[in-house]
Short mmCIF file of C-alpha atoms in Angstrom, two decimals:
data_model
loop_
_atom_site.label_atom_id
_atom_site.label_comp_id
_atom_site.label_asym_id
_atom_site.label_seq_id
_atom_site.Cartn_x
_atom_site.Cartn_y
_atom_site.Cartn_z
CA THR A 23 -54.11 -238.54 57.24
CA LEU A 24 -57.25 -236.93 55.87
CA ASN A 25 -55.35 -235.38 52.96
CA ALA A 26 -53.75 -238.69 51.99
CA THR A 27 -57.13 -240.43 52.03
CA ALA A 28 -58.85 -237.65 50.08
CA PHE A 29 -56.15 -237.28 47.43
CA GLY A 30 -55.86 -241.07 47.16
CA ALA A 31 -59.57 -241.24 46.31
CA VAL A 32 -59.29 -238.36 43.83
CA ILE A 33 -56.30 -239.89 42.06
CA GLY A 34 -58.00 -243.29 41.98
CA SER A 35 -61.02 -241.73 40.27
CA LEU A 36 -58.83 -240.35 37.47
CA GLY A 37 -58.66 -243.81 35.94
CA PHE A 38 -54.92 -244.49 35.80
CA SER A 39 -54.37 -248.04 34.59
CA SER A 40 -51.44 -248.83 36.88
CA PRO A 41 -51.74 -248.95 40.70
CA LEU A 42 -48.04 -248.07 40.79
CA LEU A 43 -48.77 -244.86 38.89
CA ASN A 44 -51.56 -244.01 41.33
CA HIS A 45 -49.21 -244.56 44.25
CA ALA A 46 -46.45 -242.46 42.64
CA ALA A 47 -48.88 -239.59 41.97
CA LEU A 48 -50.04 -239.70 45.60
CA ILE A 49 -46.44 -239.58 46.82
CA VAL A 50 -45.75 -236.52 44.63
CA VAL A 51 -48.84 -234.73 45.97
CA LEU A 52 -47.95 -235.51 49.59
CA ALA A 53 -44.33 -234.42 49.00
CA LEU A 54 -45.56 -231.08 47.63
CA GLU A 55 -47.88 -230.75 50.62
CA ALA A 56 -44.99 -231.46 53.00
CA GLY A 57 -42.89 -228.82 51.23
CA LEU A 58 -45.70 -226.28 51.56
CA LEU A 59 -46.07 -227.04 55.27
CA PHE A 60 -42.31 -226.76 55.73
CA VAL A 61 -42.29 -223.30 54.13
CA ALA A 62 -45.31 -222.25 56.21
CA ALA A 63 -43.65 -223.49 59.40
CA ASN A 64 -40.53 -221.48 58.67
CA THR A 65 -42.53 -218.31 58.03
CA GLY A 66 -42.88 -217.81 61.78
CA PHE A 67 -39.15 -218.14 62.29
CA LEU A 68 -38.37 -215.79 59.41
CA GLY A 69 -40.94 -213.19 60.46
CA GLY A 70 -40.40 -213.55 64.20
CA PRO A 71 -37.50 -211.07 64.47
CA ALA A 72 -39.43 -208.48 62.43
CA VAL A 73 -42.49 -208.86 64.66
CA LEU A 74 -40.30 -208.51 67.76
CA ALA A 75 -38.71 -205.38 66.26
CA ASN A 76 -42.12 -203.80 65.65
CA MET A 77 -43.28 -204.65 69.17
CA ALA A 78 -40.03 -203.27 70.62
CA ALA A 79 -40.50 -200.03 68.68
CA ASP A 80 -43.83 -199.63 70.52
CA SER A 81 -42.26 -200.65 73.88
CA TRP A 82 -44.24 -203.87 74.31
CA VAL A 83 -41.06 -205.96 74.58
CA PRO A 84 -37.52 -204.95 75.60
CA ARG A 85 -36.28 -202.16 73.38
CA HIS A 86 -33.14 -203.96 72.27
CA PHE A 87 -35.26 -206.40 70.26
CA ARG A 88 -35.64 -203.61 67.68
CA GLU A 89 -31.97 -204.03 66.73
CA LEU A 90 -32.32 -206.47 63.86
CA SER A 91 -28.55 -206.50 63.34
CA SER A 92 -28.09 -207.87 66.87
CA ARG A 93 -27.52 -211.58 67.36
CA LEU A 94 -29.99 -211.48 70.26
CA VAL A 95 -32.84 -210.75 67.86
CA THR A 96 -31.87 -212.90 64.90
CA GLN A 97 -29.89 -215.97 65.89
CA ASN A 98 -30.85 -216.21 69.56
CA GLY A 99 -34.44 -215.27 68.78
CA LEU A 100 -34.72 -218.19 66.37
CA LEU A 101 -33.15 -220.52 68.92
CA LEU A 102 -35.65 -219.33 71.54
CA MET A 103 -38.64 -219.97 69.28
CA GLY A 104 -37.26 -223.33 68.22
CA SER A 105 -36.65 -224.38 71.82
CA ALA A 106 -40.18 -223.33 72.79
CA ALA A 107 -41.64 -225.33 69.88
CA LEU A 108 -39.59 -228.39 70.87
CA ALA A 109 -40.73 -228.05 74.50
CA VAL A 110 -44.38 -227.98 73.42
CA LEU A 111 -43.81 -231.03 71.22
CA ILE A 112 -42.23 -232.97 74.10
CA TRP A 113 -44.90 -231.84 76.58
CA SER A 114 -47.74 -232.92 74.26
CA GLU A 115 -45.93 -236.19 73.42
CA GLY A 116 -46.65 -235.50 69.77
CA ASP A 117 -50.43 -235.79 70.21
CA VAL A 118 -51.71 -234.45 66.89
CA THR A 119 -55.21 -233.81 68.25
CA LEU A 120 -53.84 -231.58 71.03
CA LEU A 121 -51.31 -229.84 68.76
CA VAL A 122 -54.03 -229.00 66.23
CA VAL A 123 -56.10 -227.34 68.97
CA LEU A 124 -53.10 -225.36 70.24
CA TYR A 125 -52.23 -224.33 66.71
CA SER A 126 -55.78 -223.38 65.77
CA ILE A 127 -56.35 -221.14 68.79
CA ASN A 128 -53.19 -219.12 68.21
CA VAL A 129 -53.71 -218.98 64.44
CA PHE A 130 -57.23 -217.58 64.70
CA LEU A 131 -56.13 -215.24 67.48
CA THR A 132 -53.45 -213.92 65.10
CA PHE A 133 -55.97 -213.63 62.26
CA SER A 134 -58.40 -211.73 64.50
CA LEU A 135 -55.75 -209.29 65.73
CA SER A 136 -54.45 -208.70 62.20
CA LEU A 137 -57.93 -208.03 60.83
CA TYR A 138 -58.70 -205.78 63.78
CA GLY A 139 -55.56 -203.80 62.92
CA LEU A 140 -56.74 -203.53 59.32
CA CYS A 141 -60.14 -202.29 60.50
CA VAL A 142 -58.48 -199.60 62.60
CA TYR A 143 -56.21 -198.60 59.70
CA TRP A 144 -58.97 -198.32 57.10
CA TRP A 145 -61.24 -196.44 59.53
CA ARG A 146 -58.55 -193.90 60.37
CA ASN A 147 -57.79 -193.34 56.69
CA ARG A 148 -61.36 -193.41 55.40
CA GLN A 149 -61.11 -189.76 54.32
CA ILE A 150 -57.72 -190.22 52.63
CA VAL A 151 -57.57 -193.62 50.94
CA LYS A 152 -59.90 -194.31 48.03
CA ARG A 153 -62.49 -197.03 48.74
CA ALA A 154 -61.35 -197.22 52.35
CA ARG A 155 -64.91 -197.77 53.59
CA ARG A 156 -65.37 -200.81 51.35
CA ARG A 157 -62.07 -202.25 52.55
CA PHE A 158 -63.07 -201.52 56.12
CA LEU A 159 -66.29 -203.49 55.69
CA LEU A 160 -64.38 -206.37 54.11
CA SER A 161 -61.90 -206.44 56.99
CA LEU A 162 -64.76 -206.19 59.48
CA ALA A 163 -66.48 -209.19 57.90
CA GLY A 164 -63.25 -211.18 58.10
CA LEU A 165 -62.83 -210.13 61.73
CA ALA A 166 -66.34 -211.33 62.53
CA VAL A 167 -65.64 -214.73 60.96
CA THR A 168 -62.23 -215.32 62.57
CA SER A 169 -63.29 -214.07 66.00
CA SER A 170 -66.39 -216.30 65.88
CA ILE A 171 -64.25 -219.34 65.06
CA LEU A 172 -61.83 -218.38 67.85
CA ALA A 173 -64.68 -218.11 70.36
CA VAL A 174 -66.07 -221.51 69.33
CA LEU A 175 -62.62 -223.10 69.61
CA ILE A 176 -62.05 -221.70 73.09
CA VAL A 177 -65.47 -222.82 74.35
CA GLU A 178 -65.60 -226.25 72.72
CA LYS A 179 -61.94 -227.21 73.15
CA PHE A 180 -61.18 -225.54 76.47
CA ASP A 181 -60.18 -228.85 78.10
CA GLN A 182 -57.35 -229.15 75.55
CA GLY A 183 -56.60 -225.51 74.82
CA TRP A 184 -56.48 -224.03 78.32
CA VAL A 185 -52.67 -224.26 78.29
CA THR A 186 -52.53 -222.11 75.16
CA ILE A 187 -54.83 -219.54 76.76
CA LEU A 188 -52.71 -219.55 79.92
CA ILE A 189 -49.40 -219.14 78.06
CA THR A 190 -50.74 -216.47 75.70
CA GLY A 191 -52.36 -214.56 78.57
CA THR A 192 -49.11 -214.67 80.55
CA VAL A 193 -47.13 -213.30 77.60
CA VAL A 194 -49.68 -210.51 77.10
CA GLY A 195 -49.51 -209.64 80.80
CA ILE A 196 -45.71 -209.44 80.69
CA CYS A 197 -45.90 -207.17 77.63
CA VAL A 198 -48.33 -204.86 79.45
CA LEU A 199 -45.97 -204.64 82.45
CA ILE A 200 -43.03 -203.84 80.16
CA ARG A 201 -45.00 -201.10 78.41
CA LYS A 202 -46.04 -199.63 81.79
CA HIS A 203 -42.42 -199.57 82.98
CA TYR A 204 -41.22 -197.81 79.83
CA ASP A 205 -44.03 -195.24 80.09
CA GLU A 206 -43.07 -194.48 83.71
CA THR A 207 -39.39 -194.15 82.78
CA ARG A 208 -40.20 -191.81 79.89
CA ALA A 209 -42.27 -189.64 82.25
CA GLN A 210 -39.28 -189.32 84.60
CA LEU A 211 -36.95 -188.45 81.73
CA ARG A 212 -39.37 -185.77 80.53
CA GLN A 213 -39.19 -184.19 83.99
CA ILE A 214 -35.39 -184.11 83.69
CA ASP A 215 -35.72 -182.58 80.22
CA GLN A 216 -37.68 -179.70 81.74
CA LEU A 217 -34.59 -178.75 83.75
CA PHE A 218 -32.82 -178.06 80.47
CA ALA A 219 -35.71 -176.41 78.66
CA PRO A 220 -34.34 -173.95 76.07
CA ALA A 221 -34.58 -170.33 77.09
CA ALA A 222 -35.98 -167.60 74.86
CA GLY A 223 -33.53 -166.70 72.13
CA HIS A 224 -31.49 -169.86 72.58
CA ASP A 225 -30.89 -169.96 68.82
CA ASP A 226 -29.08 -166.60 68.95
CA VAL A 227 -25.56 -167.89 69.46
CA PRO A 228 -22.22 -166.50 68.31
CA GLU A 229 -20.29 -168.14 65.51
CA PRO A 230 -18.74 -171.27 67.06
CA PRO A 231 -15.04 -172.07 66.63
CA ALA A 232 -14.09 -174.25 63.69
CA LEU A 233 -13.57 -177.96 64.23
CA ASP A 234 -9.97 -179.18 64.16
CA PRO A 235 -9.70 -182.92 63.29
CA ARG A 236 -6.21 -183.07 64.83
CA LYS A 237 -7.40 -182.10 68.32
CA PRO A 238 -9.06 -184.36 70.93
CA THR A 239 -12.70 -184.95 70.08
CA ALA A 240 -15.61 -186.07 72.26
CA ILE A 241 -18.37 -187.89 70.38
CA PHE A 242 -21.73 -188.11 72.16
CA LEU A 243 -24.39 -190.68 71.30
CA VAL A 244 -27.64 -188.95 72.20
CA GLY A 245 -31.36 -189.56 71.79
CA LYS A 246 -34.52 -187.49 72.05
CA ASN A 247 -34.10 -186.73 75.77
CA ARG A 248 -31.93 -183.65 76.11
CA GLY A 249 -31.60 -184.20 79.86
CA VAL A 250 -29.70 -187.46 79.34
CA GLY A 251 -27.44 -185.90 76.71
CA MET A 252 -26.71 -182.82 78.82
CA HIS A 253 -25.92 -185.03 81.80
CA THR A 254 -23.28 -186.81 79.70
CA LEU A 255 -21.87 -183.56 78.29
CA LEU A 256 -21.56 -181.88 81.69
CA TRP A 257 -19.94 -184.93 83.24
CA VAL A 258 -17.37 -185.13 80.44
CA GLN A 259 -16.48 -181.48 80.97
CA ARG A 260 -16.17 -182.15 84.69
CA LEU A 261 -14.06 -185.29 84.33
CA PHE A 262 -11.84 -183.98 81.50
CA PRO A 263 -11.63 -180.20 81.98
CA ASP A 264 -10.26 -178.39 78.92
CA HIS A 265 -9.11 -181.65 77.33
CA PHE A 266 -11.57 -182.06 74.45
CA LYS A 267 -11.61 -179.30 71.84
CA ASN A 268 -14.26 -180.74 69.50
CA PHE A 269 -17.73 -181.84 70.55
CA ILE A 270 -19.74 -183.93 68.08
CA PHE A 271 -23.28 -185.19 68.71
CA LEU A 272 -24.75 -188.21 66.91
CA SER A 273 -28.35 -189.37 66.92
CA ALA A 274 -30.22 -192.10 65.04
CA GLY A 275 -33.95 -191.88 64.38
CA GLU A 276 -35.92 -195.10 64.50
CA VAL A 277 -38.07 -195.46 61.39
CA ASP A 278 -41.01 -197.86 61.73
CA THR A 279 -44.53 -198.16 60.36
CA HIS A 280 -45.62 -195.07 62.29
CA SER A 281 -43.07 -193.03 60.31
CA PHE A 282 -44.93 -193.83 57.09
CA ASP A 283 -48.53 -193.41 58.16
CA GLY A 284 -49.15 -190.56 55.74
CA GLN A 285 -49.44 -187.96 58.52
CA GLY A 286 -45.95 -186.49 58.23
CA ALA A 287 -44.65 -188.54 61.15
CA LEU A 288 -41.25 -189.00 59.51
CA ARG A 289 -40.83 -185.25 59.09
CA THR A 290 -41.89 -184.79 62.71
CA LEU A 291 -39.27 -187.33 63.79
CA GLN A 292 -36.59 -185.52 61.80
CA TYR A 293 -37.64 -182.19 63.29
CA GLN A 294 -37.51 -183.55 66.85
CA ILE A 295 -34.06 -185.09 66.46
CA ARG A 296 -32.52 -182.14 64.63
CA ASN A 297 -34.03 -179.71 67.11
CA SER A 298 -32.52 -181.76 69.94
CA LEU A 299 -29.12 -181.81 68.23
CA ARG A 300 -29.30 -178.06 67.65
CA TYR A 301 -29.82 -177.59 71.39
CA TYR A 302 -26.46 -179.27 72.10
CA THR A 303 -24.56 -177.37 69.41
CA ASN A 304 -26.08 -174.07 70.58
CA PHE A 305 -25.03 -174.83 74.15
CA CYS A 306 -21.48 -175.49 73.00
CA GLY A 307 -21.49 -172.37 70.82
CA LYS A 308 -22.51 -170.18 73.78
CA HIS A 309 -19.54 -171.55 75.73
CA GLY A 310 -17.03 -171.12 72.91
CA LEU A 311 -16.77 -174.84 72.11
CA ALA A 312 -16.41 -176.20 68.59
CA ALA A 313 -19.39 -178.46 67.91
CA ALA A 314 -21.20 -180.30 65.14
CA ALA A 315 -24.11 -182.73 64.90
CA TYR A 316 -25.06 -185.57 62.57
CA ASP A 317 -28.23 -187.61 62.30
CA ALA A 318 -29.30 -190.76 60.47
CA TYR A 319 -32.55 -192.69 60.10
CA GLY A 320 -33.35 -196.37 59.65
CA THR A 321 -35.14 -199.39 61.04
CA ASP A 322 -32.08 -200.40 63.11
CA PRO A 323 -30.83 -197.50 65.28
CA VAL A 324 -27.71 -199.39 66.39
CA ALA A 325 -26.65 -200.02 62.79
CA GLN A 326 -27.21 -196.34 61.96
CA LEU A 327 -25.21 -195.18 64.99
CA ASP A 328 -22.47 -197.65 64.14
CA ALA A 329 -22.15 -196.26 60.62
CA LEU A 330 -22.19 -192.66 61.90
CA THR A 331 -19.50 -193.26 64.53
CA GLU A 332 -17.28 -195.07 62.04
CA THR A 333 -17.49 -192.15 59.61
CA VAL A 334 -16.90 -189.48 62.26
CA MET A 335 -14.04 -191.37 63.92
CA ALA A 336 -12.35 -191.73 60.55
CA ASP A 337 -12.48 -187.93 60.17
CA PHE A 338 -11.49 -187.32 63.81
CA PRO A 339 -8.97 -190.06 64.70
CA ASN A 340 -8.18 -188.60 68.15
CA SER A 341 -11.69 -189.17 69.48
CA VAL A 342 -13.57 -190.94 72.28
CA CYS A 343 -17.27 -191.90 72.29
CA PHE A 344 -19.50 -191.18 75.26
CA ALA A 345 -23.00 -192.38 76.15
CA SER A 346 -25.20 -192.66 79.23
CA LYS A 347 -26.86 -195.56 80.95
CA LEU A 348 -29.74 -195.39 83.41
CA ILE A 349 -29.12 -196.51 86.99
CA PHE A 350 -32.33 -197.18 88.93
CA VAL A 351 -32.56 -196.70 92.69
CA HIS A 352 -34.42 -200.02 92.95
CA ASP A 353 -32.33 -201.92 90.44
CA ASN A 354 -33.03 -205.54 89.53
CA ILE A 355 -32.46 -207.97 86.69
CA PHE A 356 -35.73 -206.79 85.11
CA THR A 357 -34.62 -203.16 84.78
CA ARG A 358 -31.12 -204.15 83.69
CA TRP A 359 -32.57 -206.23 80.87
CA LEU A 360 -34.94 -203.50 79.70
CA HIS A 361 -32.45 -200.63 79.53
CA ASN A 362 -28.97 -199.62 78.37
CA GLN A 363 -28.61 -202.33 75.73
CA THR A 364 -27.99 -199.86 72.89
CA ALA A 365 -25.04 -198.29 74.70
CA LEU A 366 -23.62 -201.70 75.59
CA HIS A 367 -23.97 -202.99 72.03
CA MET A 368 -22.28 -199.87 70.66
CA GLN A 369 -19.47 -200.16 73.19
CA ARG A 370 -18.83 -203.77 72.21
CA ARG A 371 -18.77 -202.95 68.49
CA LEU A 372 -16.37 -200.05 68.97
CA HIS A 373 -14.08 -201.99 71.30
CA LEU A 374 -13.85 -204.82 68.76
CA ARG A 375 -12.59 -202.27 66.23
CA GLY A 376 -10.08 -200.83 68.68
CA ARG A 377 -12.14 -197.67 69.29
CA GLN A 378 -12.71 -196.09 72.70
CA MET A 379 -16.12 -195.60 74.30
CA VAL A 380 -17.07 -194.61 77.85
CA ILE A 381 -20.54 -195.13 79.37
CA LEU A 382 -21.48 -192.72 82.16
CA PRO A 383 -24.22 -193.58 84.69
CA MET A 384 -27.32 -191.46 85.26
CA LYS A 385 -29.47 -192.19 88.32
CA VAL A 386 -33.26 -192.18 88.08
CA SER A 387 -35.81 -193.17 90.70
#
């Protein structure tokens, strides 16, 4: 390789008396280089789940990829990336010239996107962060260099790199479709939320009855959409009239980079979740039902919900968990894969521990 030739010439110019010593030094250098490349190659596999989690938090990939504690994201995600890498290696028949082009295009695309993100960050915080303008200009210069190299690679090596462009473009298109679907679903859920909009004076509720850990307890796993949570609560009351005496609501806030952007987003997230939980407890209080609510925050909502349910179920042993899943009128494998994974993962975890959990369907168009 070029490195072996270059380092061989450099080592030869050092004037070692023994050719064997020159050869040994070259082997050591190449071994260190191989180790460095091995670590660099594994960086993608180590960082892949975290990147998927960040993309899932922004709804660019299926939401269940945000659950870093899930085997789907960690173990199966690594197997998926490894299988894809092996497929590319077999398809290219190990042609180093072609692999270098494929690698270079994606690397400089990644560099360009990362530097573009830095430019956006420094520009948005130019009035807050010291020397933000200087850092913006530095990032902009780097973006100009990497994007220029990317453009040259695409134009000059298109006959070898068109497959990379096709694959990357297809992945981007799929991500856009996923984001569009999630946005449409959220819009429908917001319409359902309006049906349960809090009335004036909804915080003026009588003192609710005290919780009794010995009595039957219904534990509800809820999110930001009050319509979904109220649908579950009303169905439980309809299916089990006067059976449950305690009603406990659990919610986990997803903390990501947007929660630490310096604009009070984390406090806003806490306010939204606690305000939503207060809506449920106020509803129960108005109807003479003993109720309580608990919230937790972390990068893995499933892990936070799991810890909350374990704690609450230990305090209320005679309890059953309830959650909702979305049922689409035009259901297909695409919608089934994009939704309801959190409820299914929680149900599996609880069932493995001998706990009870029921998932109730909620139809949306």
